[in-house]
Tab-separated table of C-alpha atoms in Angstrom:
chain	number	residue	atom	x	y	z
M	1	MET	CA	-22.116	11.330	16.464
M	2	GLU	CA	-21.698	11.479	12.611
M	3	LEU	CA	-20.726	8.998	10.277
M	4	ARG	CA	-17.732	11.110	8.973
M	5	GLN	CA	-16.422	11.802	12.385
M	6	LEU	CA	-15.756	8.175	12.524
M	7	GLU	CA	-14.678	7.599	9.129
M	8	TYR	CA	-11.910	10.523	10.046
M	9	PHE	CA	-11.349	8.601	13.158
M	10	VAL	CA	-10.497	5.336	11.337
M	11	ALA	CA	-8.651	7.167	8.804
M	12	VAL	CA	-6.055	8.716	11.512
M	13	ALA	CA	-5.922	4.997	12.991
M	14	GLU	CA	-4.904	3.586	10.036
M	15	GLU	CA	-2.267	6.058	9.268
M	16	LEU	CA	-1.298	7.157	13.159
M	17	HIS	CA	-0.906	10.519	11.095
M	18	PHE	CA	-3.442	13.130	10.833
M	19	GLY	CA	-1.560	14.810	7.910
M	20	ARG	CA	-1.630	11.572	5.631
M	21	ALA	CA	-5.121	10.916	7.105
M	22	ALA	CA	-6.088	14.621	5.867
M	23	ALA	CA	-4.509	13.340	2.334
M	24	ASN	CA	-6.336	10.205	1.900
M	25	LEU	CA	-9.490	11.757	2.692
M	26	ALA	CA	-8.783	14.346	0.252
M	27	ILE	CA	-9.653	16.985	2.758
M	28	GLY	CA	-7.948	19.849	4.938
M	29	GLN	CA	-6.003	18.575	8.368
M	30	PRO	CA	-7.805	21.357	10.465
M	31	ALA	CA	-11.154	19.489	9.838
M	32	VAL	CA	-9.877	16.035	10.361
M	33	SER	CA	-8.502	17.102	13.732
M	34	GLN	CA	-11.660	19.258	14.616
M	35	GLN	CA	-14.225	16.253	13.956
M	36	VAL	CA	-11.889	13.728	15.935
M	37	ALA	CA	-11.853	16.256	18.533
M	38	ARG	CA	-15.656	16.720	18.333
M	39	LEU	CA	-15.819	12.749	18.743
M	40	GLU	CA	-13.481	12.384	21.669
M	41	ARG	CA	-16.053	15.135	23.767
M	42	GLU	CA	-18.963	13.447	22.762
M	43	LEU	CA	-17.683	9.915	23.910
M	44	GLY	CA	-15.811	11.742	26.858
M	45	VAL	CA	-12.771	9.794	26.172
M	46	GLN	CA	-9.270	10.225	24.420
M	47	LEU	CA	-8.913	8.195	21.258
M	48	PHE	CA	-5.358	9.220	20.312
M	49	ASP	CA	-2.517	10.153	22.366
M	50	ARG	CA	-0.927	13.163	20.316
M	51	SER	CA	2.685	14.575	20.403
M	52	ALA	CA	5.011	16.311	18.342
M	53	ARG	CA	6.746	13.108	17.401
M	54	ARG	CA	3.967	10.581	16.945
M	55	VAL	CA	0.228	9.827	17.297
M	56	ARG	CA	-0.676	6.404	18.854
M	57	LEU	CA	-4.164	4.834	19.554
M	58	THR	CA	-5.107	4.777	23.423
M	59	ALA	CA	-6.859	1.956	24.535
M	60	ALA	CA	-10.314	3.544	24.103
M	61	GLY	CA	-8.942	4.333	20.294
M	62	ALA	CA	-8.171	0.376	20.221
M	63	ARG	CA	-11.662	-0.506	21.153
M	64	LEU	CA	-13.393	1.414	19.217
M	65	LEU	CA	-11.599	1.026	15.819
M	66	PRO	CA	-13.170	-2.296	15.006
M	67	GLU	CA	-16.795	-0.756	15.986
M	68	ALA	CA	-16.306	1.982	13.723
M	69	ARG	CA	-15.563	0.025	10.949
M	70	ALA	CA	-18.434	-2.470	11.404
M	71	VAL	CA	-20.588	0.815	11.069
M	72	LEU	CA	-19.249	2.121	8.318
M	73	ALA	CA	-19.187	-0.971	6.645
M	74	ALA	CA	-23.268	-1.195	7.653
M	75	ALA	CA	-23.514	2.404	6.542
M	76	ASP	CA	-21.966	1.008	2.990
M	77	ARG	CA	-24.377	-1.582	2.745
M	78	VAL	CA	-27.477	0.360	3.581
M	79	ARG	CA	-26.534	2.862	0.662
M	80	ASN	CA	-26.206	-0.319	-1.533
M	81	VAL	CA	-29.591	-1.171	-0.493
M	82	ALA	CA	-31.378	1.589	-1.010
M	83	ARG	CA	-29.828	2.068	-4.761
M	84	SER	CA	-30.425	-1.520	-5.624
M	85	GLY	CA	-34.062	-0.319	-6.817
M	86	VAL	CA	-32.845	2.521	-9.086
M	87	GLU	CA	-32.634	1.644	-12.701
M	88	ARG	CA	-29.226	-0.465	-13.221
M	89	PRO	CA	-26.926	1.669	-11.427
M	90	SER	CA	-23.377	1.642	-12.148
M	91	GLN	CA	-21.721	-0.311	-9.594
M	92	THR	CA	-18.510	0.481	-7.746
M	93	LEU	CA	-15.681	-1.783	-6.765
M	94	ARG	CA	-13.794	-0.625	-4.088
M	95	LEU	CA	-10.025	-1.879	-4.577
M	96	GLY	CA	-7.154	-1.607	-1.975
M	97	SER	CA	-4.067	-0.195	-3.784
M	98	SER	CA	-0.480	-0.128	-2.583
M	99	ALA	CA	2.396	2.109	-3.440
M	100	GLY	CA	4.496	1.108	-6.339
M	101	MET	CA	2.120	-1.063	-8.447
M	102	GLY	CA	2.703	1.071	-11.440
M	103	SER	CA	2.126	-0.517	-14.739
M	104	ARG	CA	0.630	-3.531	-12.805
M	105	LEU	CA	-2.248	-1.070	-11.456
M	106	THR	CA	-2.786	0.332	-14.789
M	107	GLY	CA	-3.159	-3.080	-16.457
M	108	VAL	CA	-5.470	-4.383	-14.006
M	109	LEU	CA	-7.748	-1.013	-14.256
M	110	GLY	CA	-7.783	-1.309	-18.072
M	111	ALA	CA	-8.699	-5.150	-18.069
M	112	LEU	CA	-11.494	-4.311	-15.482
M	113	SER	CA	-12.719	-1.483	-17.923
M	114	ASP	CA	-13.299	-4.135	-20.500
M	115	LEU	CA	-14.668	-6.965	-18.219
M	116	LEU	CA	-16.841	-5.039	-16.311
M	117	PRO	CA	-17.853	-1.863	-18.542
M	118	ALA	CA	-20.760	-0.845	-16.045
M	119	THR	CA	-18.611	-0.779	-12.898
M	120	THR	CA	-16.515	2.070	-11.810
M	121	THR	CA	-13.345	1.150	-9.898
M	122	LYS	CA	-12.741	3.409	-6.947
M	123	LEU	CA	-8.922	3.262	-5.562
M	124	VAL	CA	-8.347	3.230	-1.874
M	125	ARG	CA	-5.053	3.961	-0.305
M	126	ALA	CA	-3.861	3.107	2.956
M	127	PRO	CA	-1.598	0.873	4.849
M	128	ALA	CA	-1.702	-2.939	4.488
M	129	ARG	CA	-2.768	-3.640	7.934
M	130	ALA	CA	-5.532	-0.961	7.045
M	131	ARG	CA	-6.398	-2.441	3.857
M	132	LEU	CA	-6.613	-6.048	5.327
M	133	ALA	CA	-8.944	-4.703	7.976
M	134	ARG	CA	-11.309	-2.980	5.398
M	135	VAL	CA	-11.640	-6.093	3.343
M	136	ALA	CA	-12.517	-8.359	6.268
M	137	SER	CA	-15.148	-5.583	7.190
M	138	GLY	CA	-16.532	-4.957	4.064
M	139	GLN	CA	-15.394	-1.333	3.499
M	140	LEU	CA	-13.218	-2.705	0.711
M	141	ASP	CA	-14.302	-5.517	-2.077
M	142	ALA	CA	-10.608	-6.590	-2.549
M	143	ALA	CA	-7.272	-5.045	-1.907
M	144	PHE	CA	-3.472	-5.734	-2.967
M	145	VAL	CA	-0.923	-6.757	-0.463
M	146	ARG	CA	2.685	-7.587	-0.728
M	147	GLY	CA	4.425	-9.930	1.186
M	148	VAL	CA	1.551	-11.278	3.499
M	149	THR	CA	0.842	-14.857	3.886
M	150	SER	CA	-2.154	-14.983	6.141
M	151	ALA	CA	-4.739	-12.697	7.491
M	152	GLY	CA	-7.858	-12.944	9.668
M	153	GLY	CA	-11.443	-12.619	7.835
M	154	VAL	CA	-9.831	-12.595	4.168
M	155	GLU	CA	-8.487	-15.121	1.675
M	156	LEU	CA	-5.245	-14.140	0.131
M	157	ILE	CA	-4.515	-15.131	-3.733
M	158	GLU	CA	-0.894	-14.457	-5.426
M	159	VAL	CA	-1.460	-13.240	-8.476
M	160	TRP	CA	1.949	-12.271	-9.344
M	161	GLN	CA	5.604	-11.634	-7.941
M	162	ASP	CA	6.999	-8.697	-8.686
M	163	ARG	CA	10.636	-8.068	-9.440
M	164	LEU	CA	12.887	-5.148	-7.114
M	165	LEU	CA	15.612	-3.468	-9.170
M	166	ALA	CA	18.417	-1.866	-7.762
M	167	VAL	CA	18.185	1.890	-7.858
M	168	LEU	CA	21.980	3.068	-8.410
M	169	PRO	CA	23.765	6.644	-9.637
M	170	ALA	CA	23.827	6.497	-13.531
M	171	SER	CA	27.617	6.675	-13.342
M	172	TYR	CA	27.792	3.089	-11.553
M	173	PRO	CA	29.904	0.416	-13.606
M	174	ILE	CA	27.415	-2.464	-14.634
M	175	GLY	CA	28.310	-5.671	-16.028
M	176	GLU	CA	27.619	-6.738	-19.645
M	177	ASP	CA	24.817	-8.621	-18.986
M	178	ALA	CA	23.172	-5.419	-17.715
M	179	THR	CA	22.523	-6.897	-13.928
M	180	VAL	CA	24.408	-6.068	-10.773
M	181	ARG	CA	25.416	-8.715	-7.976
M	182	LEU	CA	24.000	-7.945	-4.822
M	183	ALA	CA	27.392	-8.846	-3.260
M	184	ASP	CA	29.196	-6.062	-5.097
M	185	LEU	CA	26.734	-3.522	-3.355
M	186	ALA	CA	28.176	-4.309	0.143
M	187	ALA	CA	30.224	-0.854	0.120
M	188	LEU	CA	27.366	1.233	-0.467
M	189	PRO	CA	24.930	2.396	2.089
M	190	LEU	CA	21.170	1.074	1.480
M	191	ARG	CA	18.713	3.896	1.819
M	192	ILE	CA	15.426	1.218	2.471
M	193	VAL	CA	11.852	1.964	4.477
M	194	PRO	CA	12.533	1.360	8.068
M	195	ARG	CA	11.008	-1.972	8.850
M	196	GLN	CA	8.251	-0.593	10.847
M	197	ARG	CA	6.779	0.973	7.953
M	198	ASN	CA	7.229	-2.010	5.580
M	199	ALA	CA	8.383	-5.259	7.505
M	200	PRO	CA	8.091	-7.524	4.206
M	201	LEU	CA	10.369	-5.038	1.972
M	202	PHE	CA	12.763	-4.609	4.274
M	203	ASP	CA	13.196	-8.601	5.660
M	204	LEU	CA	13.214	-9.841	1.884
M	205	VAL	CA	16.158	-7.292	1.063
M	206	MET	CA	18.051	-7.756	4.364
M	207	GLU	CA	17.689	-11.794	3.967
M	208	ARG	CA	18.682	-11.592	0.451
M	209	CYS	CA	21.917	-9.302	0.770
M	210	ALA	CA	22.502	-11.804	4.095
M	211	ALA	CA	22.740	-14.825	1.861
M	212	ALA	CA	24.961	-12.768	-0.431
M	213	GLY	CA	27.322	-12.809	2.369
M	214	PHE	CA	27.068	-8.939	3.778
M	215	ALA	CA	24.923	-7.164	6.092
M	216	PRO	CA	24.299	-3.283	4.550
M	217	THR	CA	25.006	-0.125	6.207
M	218	LEU	CA	22.113	1.634	6.243
M	219	GLY	CA	21.397	5.068	4.935
M	220	GLU	CA	19.062	7.923	5.186
M	221	HIS	CA	15.720	6.886	3.587
M	222	LEU	CA	13.928	9.917	2.766
M	223	GLY	CA	10.207	10.355	2.639
M	224	SER	CA	9.191	10.550	-1.097
M	225	LEU	CA	10.181	8.551	-4.099
M	226	ASP	CA	11.319	11.546	-5.884
M	227	ASP	CA	13.503	12.630	-2.518
M	228	LEU	CA	15.243	9.026	-2.553
M	229	ILE	CA	15.949	8.823	-6.275
M	230	ALA	CA	17.435	12.320	-6.287
M	231	ALA	CA	19.235	11.483	-3.084
M	232	VAL	CA	20.506	8.538	-4.971
M	233	GLY	CA	21.400	10.155	-7.942
M	234	SER	CA	23.509	12.775	-6.400
M	235	GLY	CA	26.575	12.927	-3.641
M	236	SER	CA	27.963	10.014	-2.267
M	237	PRO	CA	27.319	6.636	-3.826
M	238	SER	CA	24.551	4.734	-2.250
M	239	TRP	CA	21.372	2.494	-3.552
M	240	THR	CA	17.900	1.404	-2.849
M	241	VAL	CA	15.209	-0.707	-4.166
M	242	ILE	CA	11.932	0.001	-6.306
M	243	TYR	CA	9.432	-2.242	-7.368
M	244	GLN	CA	9.891	-2.901	-11.593
M	245	PRO	CA	6.236	-2.089	-12.635
M	246	GLU	CA	6.674	1.158	-10.579
M	247	ALA	CA	10.273	1.694	-12.420
M	248	ASP	CA	8.610	1.134	-15.817
M	249	THR	CA	6.651	4.437	-15.529
M	250	LEU	CA	9.732	6.348	-14.711
M	251	ARG	CA	12.518	8.336	-16.397
M	252	HIS	CA	15.381	9.780	-14.210
M	253	PRO	CA	18.617	10.526	-15.894
M	254	SER	CA	20.646	10.826	-12.815
M	255	VAL	CA	19.893	6.990	-11.842
M	256	GLN	CA	19.579	3.395	-13.356
M	257	PHE	CA	17.145	0.668	-12.487
M	258	VAL	CA	18.886	-2.310	-12.619
M	259	PRO	CA	17.921	-6.046	-12.046
M	260	THR	CA	20.021	-7.868	-9.319
M	261	GLU	CA	21.676	-11.420	-9.340
M	262	PRO	CA	20.276	-13.095	-7.380
M	263	ALA	CA	16.651	-11.778	-8.239
M	264	LEU	CA	14.676	-9.946	-5.382
M	265	LEU	CA	10.976	-11.285	-5.787
M	266	MET	CA	8.057	-10.035	-3.796
M	267	PRO	CA	5.028	-11.886	-4.009
M	268	THR	CA	1.592	-9.710	-4.430
M	269	ALA	CA	-1.844	-11.198	-3.202
M	270	LEU	CA	-5.248	-10.176	-3.816
M	271	ALA	CA	-7.291	-9.882	-0.513
M	272	VAL	CA	-10.652	-10.632	-0.936
M	273	PRO	CA	-13.595	-11.443	1.851
M	274	GLU	CA	-13.747	-14.771	3.349
M	275	THR	CA	-17.097	-14.998	2.145
M	276	ALA	CA	-16.577	-13.928	-1.319
M	277	THR	CA	-17.788	-16.278	-4.172
M	278	SER	CA	-15.983	-17.282	-7.230
M	279	ARG	CA	-18.514	-15.488	-9.268
M	280	GLN	CA	-17.435	-12.164	-7.473
M	281	VAL	CA	-13.829	-12.867	-7.518
M	282	ALA	CA	-13.188	-14.291	-10.771
M	283	PRO	CA	-13.390	-10.651	-13.080
M	284	LEU	CA	-10.416	-9.367	-10.398
M	285	LEU	CA	-8.551	-12.540	-11.016
M	286	ARG	CA	-8.723	-12.265	-14.881
M	287	ALA	CA	-7.927	-8.791	-14.344
M	288	CYS	CA	-4.917	-9.706	-12.766
M	289	ALA	CA	-3.612	-12.350	-15.422
M	290	ALA	CA	-3.754	-9.657	-18.144
M	291	ALA	CA	-1.773	-7.414	-16.053
M	292	GLY	CA	0.575	-10.166	-15.470
M	293	ALA	CA	0.431	-11.636	-19.268
M	294	GLY	CA	3.611	-10.197	-20.024
M	295	ASP	CA	5.643	-11.664	-17.012
M	296	HIS	CA	8.588	-14.018	-17.734
M	297	GLU	CA	10.492	-14.592	-14.781
M	298	THR	CA	7.753	-13.960	-12.324
């Protein structure tokens, strides 16, 4: 059994998709499939149920997952101990990142480079539950998560609230105050990520629409943000949502990013290990404060 086999297994278990796991690992999908298959042969169990449409953990895979994470975390600690005697090595901060952070993440990284000049920040992308599990097991030093209020083995510190903007066709009429009332969008199909992929986002938008007096008709949600924006900007009118920090980094002439009334605000928390000291957490919180320094309504 090799560490990389466990690493590939954990990556697939977190994504439940061999292609996305390979992309996160920055290697080819055949290598991931091959190493996972070798691990299954060595252990004598099937770790995944594979079909043309989905990948699921078997009972054996679910039992192995926390143990594999613990082994990988222990291997990281061994590396750190081995390197501790080398002349003042540069340190690495392993930070779990979320999609759509845009200018927030740029601000955090810029502040960290000033606060911790001898530290390299390594960004890790994974689903929210996987980020939290990696923080709890020690594989990540911290992670950003949205809409999460509790999780085992971690402390959640709210660092800001991000506004969600409505993505509308460029031709859609906007009022003089440059906002759009949610109730006015009732007749348009909403292209939103399925709840099983992002429950906090889905629930927030649905709850606010219900409070505005309607249940939106759900339109097709395409995989990538570029495809989604292209769909909204052409064809029959529809709408979706985007985090303002991400919208700040984009320019799409076919659509407009418009604040809603009432505002859609999503809390973002920094997840750190329960055992983290205030000294360890302080630079991250200062970096988050710097990234949110321009906030007015959040």
